[in-house]
Short mmCIF file of N, CA, C and O in Angstrom, two decimals:
data_model
loop_
_atom_site.label_atom_id
_atom_site.label_comp_id
_atom_site.label_asym_id
_atom_site.label_seq_id
_atom_site.Cartn_x
_atom_site.Cartn_y
_atom_site.Cartn_z
N UNK M 1 86.18 114.66 80.56
CA UNK M 1 85.82 113.50 81.21
C UNK M 1 86.79 112.30 80.65
O UNK M 1 86.84 112.19 79.49
N UNK M 2 87.25 111.64 81.43
CA UNK M 2 88.11 110.36 81.02
C UNK M 2 87.36 109.06 81.49
O UNK M 2 87.05 108.96 82.66
N UNK M 3 87.13 108.28 80.44
CA UNK M 3 86.33 107.09 80.86
C UNK M 3 87.29 105.83 80.93
O UNK M 3 88.14 105.70 80.16
N UNK M 4 86.67 104.97 81.64
CA UNK M 4 87.59 103.57 81.75
C UNK M 4 86.65 102.49 82.07
O UNK M 4 85.60 102.62 82.73
N UNK M 5 87.09 101.17 81.69
CA UNK M 5 86.34 100.00 82.03
C UNK M 5 87.31 98.95 82.15
O UNK M 5 88.30 98.84 81.55
N UNK M 6 86.79 97.77 82.80
CA UNK M 6 87.61 96.65 82.83
C UNK M 6 87.56 95.80 81.47
O UNK M 6 86.50 96.14 80.74
N UNK M 7 88.14 94.67 81.39
CA UNK M 7 88.06 93.89 80.30
C UNK M 7 86.60 93.31 79.93
O UNK M 7 86.13 93.41 78.65
N UNK M 8 86.06 92.94 80.90
CA UNK M 8 84.48 92.41 80.77
C UNK M 8 83.41 93.27 80.57
O UNK M 8 82.27 93.10 80.24
N UNK M 9 83.79 94.73 80.95
CA UNK M 9 82.85 95.76 81.06
C UNK M 9 82.00 95.82 82.32
O UNK M 9 81.17 96.78 82.42
N UNK M 10 82.27 95.02 83.20
CA UNK M 10 81.42 94.92 84.57
C UNK M 10 81.68 96.25 85.29
O UNK M 10 80.73 96.81 85.83
N UNK M 11 82.95 96.80 85.29
CA UNK M 11 83.33 97.86 86.02
C UNK M 11 83.60 99.13 85.16
O UNK M 11 84.27 98.89 84.07
N UNK M 12 83.11 100.13 85.42
CA UNK M 12 83.48 101.39 84.64
C UNK M 12 83.58 102.58 85.54
O UNK M 12 82.92 102.77 86.68
N UNK M 13 84.53 103.42 85.00
CA UNK M 13 84.82 104.67 85.98
C UNK M 13 84.82 105.88 85.07
O UNK M 13 84.72 105.74 83.82
N UNK M 14 84.60 106.96 85.69
CA UNK M 14 84.82 108.18 84.94
C UNK M 14 85.63 109.22 85.82
O UNK M 14 85.59 109.13 87.13
N UNK M 15 86.60 109.84 85.24
CA UNK M 15 87.53 110.81 85.85
C UNK M 15 87.32 112.16 85.37
O UNK M 15 87.33 112.34 84.19
N UNK M 16 86.82 113.09 86.22
CA UNK M 16 86.66 114.54 85.91
C UNK M 16 87.91 115.26 86.27
O UNK M 16 88.64 114.71 86.94
N UNK M 17 88.08 116.37 85.79
CA UNK M 17 89.25 117.17 86.09
C UNK M 17 90.49 116.62 85.39
O UNK M 17 90.37 115.74 84.66
N UNK M 18 91.51 117.20 85.79
CA UNK M 18 92.90 116.84 85.01
C UNK M 18 93.63 116.06 86.11
O UNK M 18 93.93 116.32 87.30
N UNK M 19 94.17 114.81 85.69
CA UNK M 19 94.85 114.11 86.44
C UNK M 19 96.29 114.66 86.73
O UNK M 19 96.78 115.54 86.02
N UNK M 20 96.85 114.29 87.95
CA UNK M 20 98.17 114.92 88.32
C UNK M 20 99.32 114.42 87.57
O UNK M 20 100.36 115.06 87.33
N UNK M 21 99.27 113.12 87.21
CA UNK M 21 100.42 112.48 86.50
C UNK M 21 100.10 111.18 85.96
O UNK M 21 99.01 110.47 86.48
N UNK M 22 100.73 110.65 85.14
CA UNK M 22 100.87 109.38 84.54
C UNK M 22 102.25 108.74 84.75
O UNK M 22 103.07 109.47 84.13
N UNK M 23 102.34 107.75 85.27
CA UNK M 23 103.73 107.19 85.78
C UNK M 23 103.80 105.76 85.58
O UNK M 23 102.80 104.90 85.41
N UNK M 24 105.05 105.19 85.50
CA UNK M 24 105.25 103.79 85.54
C UNK M 24 105.71 103.36 86.80
O UNK M 24 106.60 103.82 87.26
N UNK M 25 105.04 102.32 87.45
CA UNK M 25 105.30 101.86 88.84
C UNK M 25 106.15 100.57 88.65
O UNK M 25 105.49 99.52 88.17
N UNK M 26 107.14 100.41 89.12
CA UNK M 26 107.87 99.22 89.08
C UNK M 26 107.94 98.35 90.34
O UNK M 26 108.83 97.33 90.54
N UNK M 27 107.08 98.65 91.35
CA UNK M 27 107.25 97.92 92.65
C UNK M 27 106.76 96.43 92.39
O UNK M 27 106.23 96.29 91.30
N UNK M 28 107.06 95.55 93.20
CA UNK M 28 106.93 94.03 92.96
C UNK M 28 105.41 93.76 92.92
O UNK M 28 104.94 93.11 92.16
N UNK M 29 104.53 94.68 93.71
CA UNK M 29 103.20 94.30 93.62
C UNK M 29 102.54 94.86 92.36
O UNK M 29 101.77 94.05 91.88
N UNK M 30 102.85 95.88 91.64
CA UNK M 30 102.45 96.27 90.49
C UNK M 30 103.01 95.36 89.31
O UNK M 30 102.27 94.79 88.34
N UNK M 31 104.22 94.88 89.51
CA UNK M 31 104.79 93.77 88.55
C UNK M 31 103.87 92.63 88.57
O UNK M 31 103.58 91.94 87.44
N UNK M 32 103.52 92.09 89.77
CA UNK M 32 102.92 90.89 89.72
C UNK M 32 101.30 90.92 89.35
O UNK M 32 100.71 90.02 88.82
N UNK M 33 100.88 92.24 89.44
CA UNK M 33 99.51 92.57 89.08
C UNK M 33 99.31 92.73 87.65
O UNK M 33 98.27 92.38 86.96
N UNK M 34 100.52 93.40 86.99
CA UNK M 34 100.39 94.02 85.43
C UNK M 34 101.27 93.60 84.62
O UNK M 34 101.25 93.81 83.52
N UNK M 35 102.37 93.08 85.02
CA UNK M 35 103.53 92.84 84.18
C UNK M 35 104.79 93.49 84.66
O UNK M 35 105.07 93.60 85.73
N UNK M 36 105.82 93.74 83.67
CA UNK M 36 106.95 94.32 84.16
C UNK M 36 106.92 95.72 85.02
O UNK M 36 107.66 95.89 85.92
N UNK M 37 105.87 96.48 84.72
CA UNK M 37 105.55 97.54 85.47
C UNK M 37 103.94 97.92 85.18
O UNK M 37 103.63 97.27 84.36
N UNK M 38 103.46 98.80 85.95
CA UNK M 38 102.07 99.07 85.73
C UNK M 38 102.19 100.70 85.46
O UNK M 38 102.81 101.66 86.00
N UNK M 39 101.49 101.03 84.30
CA UNK M 39 101.35 102.46 84.10
C UNK M 39 100.05 103.08 85.05
O UNK M 39 98.94 102.35 84.97
N UNK M 40 100.32 104.02 85.71
CA UNK M 40 99.17 104.46 86.62
C UNK M 40 98.89 106.00 86.50
O UNK M 40 99.83 106.58 86.47
N UNK M 41 97.67 106.31 86.51
CA UNK M 41 97.13 107.68 86.36
C UNK M 41 96.83 107.97 87.87
O UNK M 41 96.12 107.38 88.65
N UNK M 42 97.42 109.10 88.40
CA UNK M 42 97.16 109.61 89.74
C UNK M 42 96.36 111.00 89.65
O UNK M 42 96.77 111.89 88.94
N UNK M 43 95.48 111.21 90.41
CA UNK M 43 94.78 112.41 90.70
C UNK M 43 93.92 112.59 91.83
O UNK M 43 94.15 111.71 92.74
N UNK M 44 93.12 113.56 91.97
CA UNK M 44 92.43 113.96 93.27
C UNK M 44 91.34 113.04 93.31
O UNK M 44 90.44 112.70 92.40
N UNK M 45 90.96 112.16 94.47
CA UNK M 45 89.99 111.24 94.64
C UNK M 45 88.58 111.82 94.31
O UNK M 45 87.69 111.04 93.82
N UNK M 46 88.34 113.01 94.62
CA UNK M 46 87.11 113.69 94.38
C UNK M 46 86.68 113.63 92.88
O UNK M 46 85.50 113.93 92.50
N UNK M 47 87.67 113.46 91.96
CA UNK M 47 87.36 113.31 90.53
C UNK M 47 87.06 112.14 89.92
O UNK M 47 86.67 112.07 88.74
N UNK M 48 87.24 111.21 90.89
CA UNK M 48 86.92 109.65 90.37
C UNK M 48 85.45 109.33 90.87
O UNK M 48 85.15 109.60 91.94
N UNK M 49 84.78 108.76 89.84
CA UNK M 49 83.44 108.41 90.15
C UNK M 49 83.32 106.85 89.66
O UNK M 49 83.62 106.56 88.33
N UNK M 50 82.98 105.86 90.34
CA UNK M 50 82.59 104.49 89.90
C UNK M 50 81.06 104.63 89.08
O UNK M 50 80.12 104.80 89.65
N UNK M 51 81.18 104.43 87.95
CA UNK M 51 79.71 104.56 87.11
C UNK M 51 79.00 103.31 87.24
O UNK M 51 77.80 103.25 87.43
N UNK M 52 79.58 102.15 87.18
CA UNK M 52 78.95 100.78 87.47
C UNK M 52 79.93 99.69 87.82
O UNK M 52 81.14 99.81 87.71
N UNK M 53 79.50 98.62 88.70
CA UNK M 53 80.07 97.60 89.09
C UNK M 53 80.78 97.66 90.19
O UNK M 53 81.70 96.66 90.52
N UNK M 54 80.35 98.45 91.02
CA UNK M 54 80.88 98.60 92.59
C UNK M 54 80.96 97.14 93.17
O UNK M 54 81.86 96.83 93.85
N UNK M 55 79.83 96.46 92.87
CA UNK M 55 79.67 95.01 93.56
C UNK M 55 80.68 93.90 92.74
O UNK M 55 80.84 92.94 93.30
N UNK M 56 81.29 94.33 91.66
CA UNK M 56 82.16 93.49 91.08
C UNK M 56 83.82 93.67 91.61
O UNK M 56 84.60 92.96 91.18
N UNK M 57 83.83 94.97 92.29
CA UNK M 57 85.21 95.21 92.57
C UNK M 57 85.74 94.51 93.87
O UNK M 57 84.92 94.44 94.84
N UNK M 58 86.75 93.76 93.77
CA UNK M 58 87.39 93.24 94.82
C UNK M 58 88.82 93.84 95.25
O UNK M 58 89.46 94.52 94.38
N UNK M 59 89.06 93.63 96.43
CA UNK M 59 90.35 94.31 97.09
C UNK M 59 91.26 93.42 97.71
O UNK M 59 90.80 92.62 98.53
N UNK M 60 92.35 93.55 97.56
CA UNK M 60 93.57 92.71 98.28
C UNK M 60 94.23 93.79 99.10
O UNK M 60 94.87 94.80 98.78
N UNK M 61 94.01 93.26 100.45
CA UNK M 61 94.55 94.25 101.57
C UNK M 61 96.14 94.15 101.54
O UNK M 61 96.74 93.06 101.35
N UNK M 62 96.90 95.21 101.77
CA UNK M 62 98.23 95.18 101.79
C UNK M 62 99.00 94.61 102.88
O UNK M 62 98.19 94.59 104.03
N UNK M 63 100.16 93.99 102.74
CA UNK M 63 100.76 93.63 103.80
C UNK M 63 102.01 94.60 103.88
O UNK M 63 102.38 95.05 102.89
N UNK M 64 102.45 94.74 105.13
CA UNK M 64 103.48 95.73 105.47
C UNK M 64 104.79 95.39 104.61
O UNK M 64 104.89 94.11 104.46
N UNK M 65 105.41 96.12 104.06
CA UNK M 65 105.44 97.74 104.24
C UNK M 65 104.42 98.50 103.21
O UNK M 65 104.39 99.62 103.31
N UNK M 66 103.66 97.60 102.41
CA UNK M 66 102.78 98.42 101.44
C UNK M 66 101.51 98.92 102.11
O UNK M 66 101.21 98.48 103.23
N UNK M 67 101.13 100.09 101.48
CA UNK M 67 99.90 100.73 102.00
C UNK M 67 98.88 100.82 101.07
O UNK M 67 97.71 100.87 101.38
N UNK M 68 98.95 100.57 99.71
CA UNK M 68 97.80 100.70 98.81
C UNK M 68 97.07 99.41 98.82
O UNK M 68 97.74 98.28 98.69
N UNK M 69 95.80 99.42 98.70
CA UNK M 69 94.88 98.26 98.38
C UNK M 69 94.77 97.97 97.08
O UNK M 69 94.44 98.88 96.36
N UNK M 70 95.15 96.89 96.62
CA UNK M 70 94.97 96.48 95.11
C UNK M 70 93.47 96.15 94.87
O UNK M 70 92.96 95.36 95.60
N UNK M 71 92.94 96.92 93.82
CA UNK M 71 91.49 96.56 93.30
C UNK M 71 91.66 96.06 92.02
O UNK M 71 92.40 96.37 91.25
N UNK M 72 90.72 95.08 91.90
CA UNK M 72 90.58 94.48 90.50
C UNK M 72 89.10 94.02 90.30
O UNK M 72 88.30 93.83 91.19
N UNK M 73 88.79 93.77 89.12
CA UNK M 73 87.37 93.18 88.77
C UNK M 73 87.30 91.73 89.24
O UNK M 73 88.18 90.99 88.88
N UNK M 74 86.29 91.34 90.03
CA UNK M 74 86.08 89.97 90.38
C UNK M 74 85.67 89.20 89.49
O UNK M 74 85.63 87.77 89.51
N UNK M 75 85.12 89.73 88.20
CA UNK M 75 84.78 88.98 87.22
C UNK M 75 85.75 88.56 86.13
O UNK M 75 86.13 87.23 85.95
N UNK M 76 86.40 89.53 85.79
CA UNK M 76 87.65 89.23 84.61
C UNK M 76 88.90 89.52 85.14
O UNK M 76 90.00 89.04 84.56
N UNK M 77 89.21 89.87 86.43
CA UNK M 77 90.56 89.95 87.02
C UNK M 77 91.24 91.20 86.66
O UNK M 77 92.35 91.49 86.94
N UNK M 78 90.69 92.10 85.75
CA UNK M 78 91.52 93.30 85.25
C UNK M 78 91.85 93.99 86.42
O UNK M 78 91.02 94.41 87.38
N UNK M 79 93.12 94.59 86.42
CA UNK M 79 93.60 95.32 87.41
C UNK M 79 93.00 96.79 87.28
O UNK M 79 92.85 97.23 86.25
N UNK M 80 92.51 97.34 88.62
CA UNK M 80 92.06 98.77 88.51
C UNK M 80 92.96 99.64 89.29
O UNK M 80 92.65 100.77 89.02
N UNK M 81 93.81 99.32 90.01
CA UNK M 81 94.77 100.24 90.70
C UNK M 81 94.28 100.19 91.96
O UNK M 81 93.74 99.37 92.80
N UNK M 82 94.50 101.36 92.71
CA UNK M 82 94.06 101.75 94.20
C UNK M 82 93.15 102.87 93.82
O UNK M 82 93.38 104.06 93.73
N UNK M 83 91.84 102.50 93.88
CA UNK M 83 90.97 103.55 93.49
C UNK M 83 90.73 104.70 94.55
O UNK M 83 90.43 105.96 94.01
N UNK M 84 90.85 104.38 95.81
CA UNK M 84 90.83 105.36 96.68
C UNK M 84 91.89 105.29 97.76
O UNK M 84 91.98 104.47 98.71
N UNK M 85 92.98 106.06 97.45
CA UNK M 85 94.23 105.93 98.38
C UNK M 85 94.25 107.24 99.02
O UNK M 85 95.08 108.24 98.75
N UNK M 86 93.46 107.63 100.13
CA UNK M 86 93.28 108.69 100.80
C UNK M 86 92.77 109.74 99.92
O UNK M 86 91.74 109.69 99.42
N UNK M 87 93.50 110.90 99.83
CA UNK M 87 93.05 112.05 98.98
C UNK M 87 93.29 111.84 97.44
O UNK M 87 92.83 112.72 96.63
N UNK M 88 93.95 110.70 97.10
CA UNK M 88 94.11 110.51 95.66
C UNK M 88 93.60 109.15 95.35
O UNK M 88 93.37 108.25 95.99
N UNK M 89 93.45 109.05 93.91
CA UNK M 89 93.31 107.75 93.17
C UNK M 89 94.63 107.45 92.59
O UNK M 89 95.35 108.23 92.23
N UNK M 90 94.67 106.14 92.41
CA UNK M 90 95.81 105.55 91.44
C UNK M 90 95.03 104.53 90.63
O UNK M 90 94.86 103.40 91.24
N UNK M 91 94.76 104.96 89.51
CA UNK M 91 94.09 104.06 88.47
C UNK M 91 94.93 103.39 87.62
O UNK M 91 95.99 104.02 87.03
N UNK M 92 94.86 102.11 87.42
CA UNK M 92 95.69 101.29 86.37
C UNK M 92 95.32 102.05 85.02
O UNK M 92 94.07 101.96 84.59
N UNK M 93 96.20 102.47 84.22
CA UNK M 93 96.12 103.11 82.96
C UNK M 93 95.60 102.11 82.04
O UNK M 93 94.73 102.56 81.06
N UNK M 94 95.78 100.87 82.32
CA UNK M 94 95.24 99.77 81.30
C UNK M 94 93.77 99.84 81.33
O UNK M 94 93.13 99.27 80.44
N UNK M 95 93.08 100.45 82.30
CA UNK M 95 91.65 100.50 82.37
C UNK M 95 91.04 101.65 81.66
O UNK M 95 89.91 101.64 81.32
N UNK M 96 91.90 102.46 81.04
CA UNK M 96 91.35 103.83 80.45
C UNK M 96 90.90 103.31 79.18
O UNK M 96 91.59 102.72 78.25
N UNK M 97 89.72 103.98 78.82
CA UNK M 97 89.04 103.82 77.26
C UNK M 97 89.39 105.23 76.46
O UNK M 97 89.38 105.22 75.39
N UNK M 98 89.53 106.14 77.29
CA UNK M 98 89.83 107.50 76.62
C UNK M 98 91.30 107.89 76.82
O UNK M 98 91.95 107.45 77.76
N UNK M 99 91.81 108.88 76.01
CA UNK M 99 93.10 109.37 76.11
C UNK M 99 93.05 110.24 77.25
O UNK M 99 92.28 111.32 77.25
N UNK M 100 93.95 110.17 78.17
CA UNK M 100 94.00 111.07 79.55
C UNK M 100 94.46 112.54 79.21
O UNK M 100 94.31 113.24 79.97
N UNK M 101 95.12 112.62 78.06
CA UNK M 101 95.41 113.97 77.68
C UNK M 101 97.04 114.42 78.24
O UNK M 101 97.39 115.46 78.27
N UNK M 102 97.60 113.20 78.68
CA UNK M 102 98.99 113.43 79.12
C UNK M 102 99.73 112.19 78.90
O UNK M 102 99.04 111.17 78.54
N UNK M 103 101.05 112.18 78.94
CA UNK M 103 101.93 111.10 78.84
C UNK M 103 102.77 110.78 80.06
O UNK M 103 102.90 111.73 80.80
N UNK M 104 103.25 109.50 80.01
CA UNK M 104 104.07 109.31 81.19
C UNK M 104 105.23 110.21 81.44
O UNK M 104 105.74 110.74 80.61
N UNK M 105 105.32 110.54 82.66
CA UNK M 105 106.45 111.54 83.13
C UNK M 105 107.64 110.94 83.97
O UNK M 105 108.60 111.63 84.29
N UNK M 106 107.31 109.71 84.72
CA UNK M 106 108.28 109.19 85.64
C UNK M 106 108.20 107.81 85.84
O UNK M 106 107.04 107.16 85.49
N UNK M 107 109.20 107.21 86.22
CA UNK M 107 109.31 105.83 86.74
C UNK M 107 109.35 105.87 88.25
O UNK M 107 110.07 106.43 88.76
N UNK M 108 108.46 105.14 88.90
CA UNK M 108 108.36 105.12 90.36
C UNK M 108 108.90 103.70 90.83
O UNK M 108 108.91 102.66 90.15
N UNK M 109 109.38 103.54 92.04
CA UNK M 109 110.12 102.43 92.62
C UNK M 109 111.14 101.61 91.84
O UNK M 109 110.94 100.39 91.65
N UNK M 110 111.93 102.33 91.14
CA UNK M 110 113.04 101.71 90.22
C UNK M 110 113.85 100.84 91.07
O UNK M 110 114.44 99.99 90.49
N UNK M 111 114.13 101.15 92.35
CA UNK M 111 114.83 100.23 93.22
C UNK M 111 114.31 98.72 93.08
O UNK M 111 115.06 97.76 93.35
N UNK M 112 112.92 98.42 92.70
CA UNK M 112 112.37 97.25 92.86
C UNK M 112 112.13 96.60 91.51
O UNK M 112 111.69 95.53 91.17
N UNK M 113 112.83 97.31 90.40
CA UNK M 113 112.51 96.69 89.12
C UNK M 113 113.19 95.41 88.79
O UNK M 113 114.28 95.47 89.57
N UNK M 114 112.82 94.52 87.94
CA UNK M 114 113.63 93.29 87.86
C UNK M 114 115.02 93.80 87.17
O UNK M 114 115.11 94.62 86.42
N UNK M 115 116.01 93.00 87.53
CA UNK M 115 117.36 93.08 87.08
C UNK M 115 117.49 93.16 85.38
O UNK M 115 118.29 93.73 84.80
N UNK M 116 116.59 92.20 84.91
CA UNK M 116 116.67 91.96 83.53
C UNK M 116 116.07 93.07 82.68
O UNK M 116 115.94 92.99 81.62
N UNK M 117 115.22 93.99 83.27
CA UNK M 117 114.40 95.08 82.58
C UNK M 117 115.37 96.36 82.66
O UNK M 117 115.76 96.72 83.84
N UNK M 118 115.66 96.78 81.58
CA UNK M 118 116.40 98.14 81.60
C UNK M 118 115.48 99.35 81.05
O UNK M 118 114.72 99.13 79.95
N UNK M 119 115.40 100.26 81.72
CA UNK M 119 114.52 101.42 81.47
C UNK M 119 115.22 102.25 80.27
O UNK M 119 116.51 102.59 80.52
N UNK M 120 114.59 102.39 79.23
CA UNK M 120 115.29 102.82 78.04
C UNK M 120 114.88 104.20 77.53
O UNK M 120 115.00 104.52 76.41
N UNK M 121 114.26 105.00 78.51
CA UNK M 121 113.77 106.39 78.18
C UNK M 121 114.50 107.43 79.32
O UNK M 121 115.30 106.93 80.07
N UNK M 122 114.17 108.64 78.84
CA UNK M 122 114.89 109.62 79.87
C UNK M 122 113.76 110.26 80.78
O UNK M 122 114.20 111.62 81.31
N UNK M 123 112.80 109.56 81.15
CA UNK M 123 111.81 110.17 82.07
C UNK M 123 112.44 110.08 83.52
O UNK M 123 113.38 109.29 83.90
N UNK M 124 111.97 111.02 84.37
CA UNK M 124 112.44 110.95 85.91
C UNK M 124 112.27 109.64 86.47
O UNK M 124 111.40 108.92 86.09
N UNK M 125 113.13 109.36 87.30
CA UNK M 125 113.26 108.08 87.98
C UNK M 125 113.37 108.24 89.50
O UNK M 125 114.00 109.17 90.00
N UNK M 126 112.35 107.64 90.15
CA UNK M 126 112.40 107.74 91.68
C UNK M 126 112.70 106.41 92.29
O UNK M 126 112.00 105.39 91.94
N UNK M 127 113.70 106.28 93.21
CA UNK M 127 113.99 104.77 93.81
C UNK M 127 112.76 104.29 94.48
O UNK M 127 112.63 103.03 94.56
N UNK M 128 111.98 105.16 95.19
CA UNK M 128 111.05 104.71 95.77
C UNK M 128 109.51 105.30 95.29
O UNK M 128 109.43 105.64 94.09
N UNK M 129 108.45 105.28 96.07
CA UNK M 129 107.22 105.81 95.62
C UNK M 129 107.25 107.24 95.73
O UNK M 129 107.93 107.91 96.10
N UNK M 130 106.19 107.81 94.79
CA UNK M 130 106.11 109.26 94.61
C UNK M 130 104.68 109.65 94.30
O UNK M 130 104.21 109.01 93.34
N UNK M 131 104.04 110.31 94.97
CA UNK M 131 102.63 110.83 94.76
C UNK M 131 102.89 112.51 94.60
O UNK M 131 103.12 113.05 95.53
N UNK M 132 102.59 112.73 93.22
CA UNK M 132 102.63 114.23 93.05
C UNK M 132 101.71 115.11 93.83
O UNK M 132 100.49 114.47 94.00
N UNK M 133 101.97 116.24 94.25
CA UNK M 133 100.92 117.04 94.74
C UNK M 133 99.95 117.79 94.05
O UNK M 133 100.21 117.68 92.99
#
């Protein structure tokens, strides 16, 4: 079980099973929500459970061409990711209280990274989005 919570503790999650990936997303939405990039944990939506704070979760609907709904804690503003993205969850790794048992494997949306930021590792790079199967 992987546990996570927001900064104020109002929202808490649990993830059962093994996530599919831990990646860095450089899309402009993730940059604005979390910094230069967002570390995101991706897995099967059935493995995600909101333990507490559903009433604190706020969502920002996407504008085209975006498809993911940004979720955040309405009390402290902590980024939660996209908790329910169809058959997958995309959870902001900053939410995690426990070690997910994996390390980042890829950079997503590198075509959107800021010019002033250089990726200095040898992880896989995807120009656009990528949701592992």
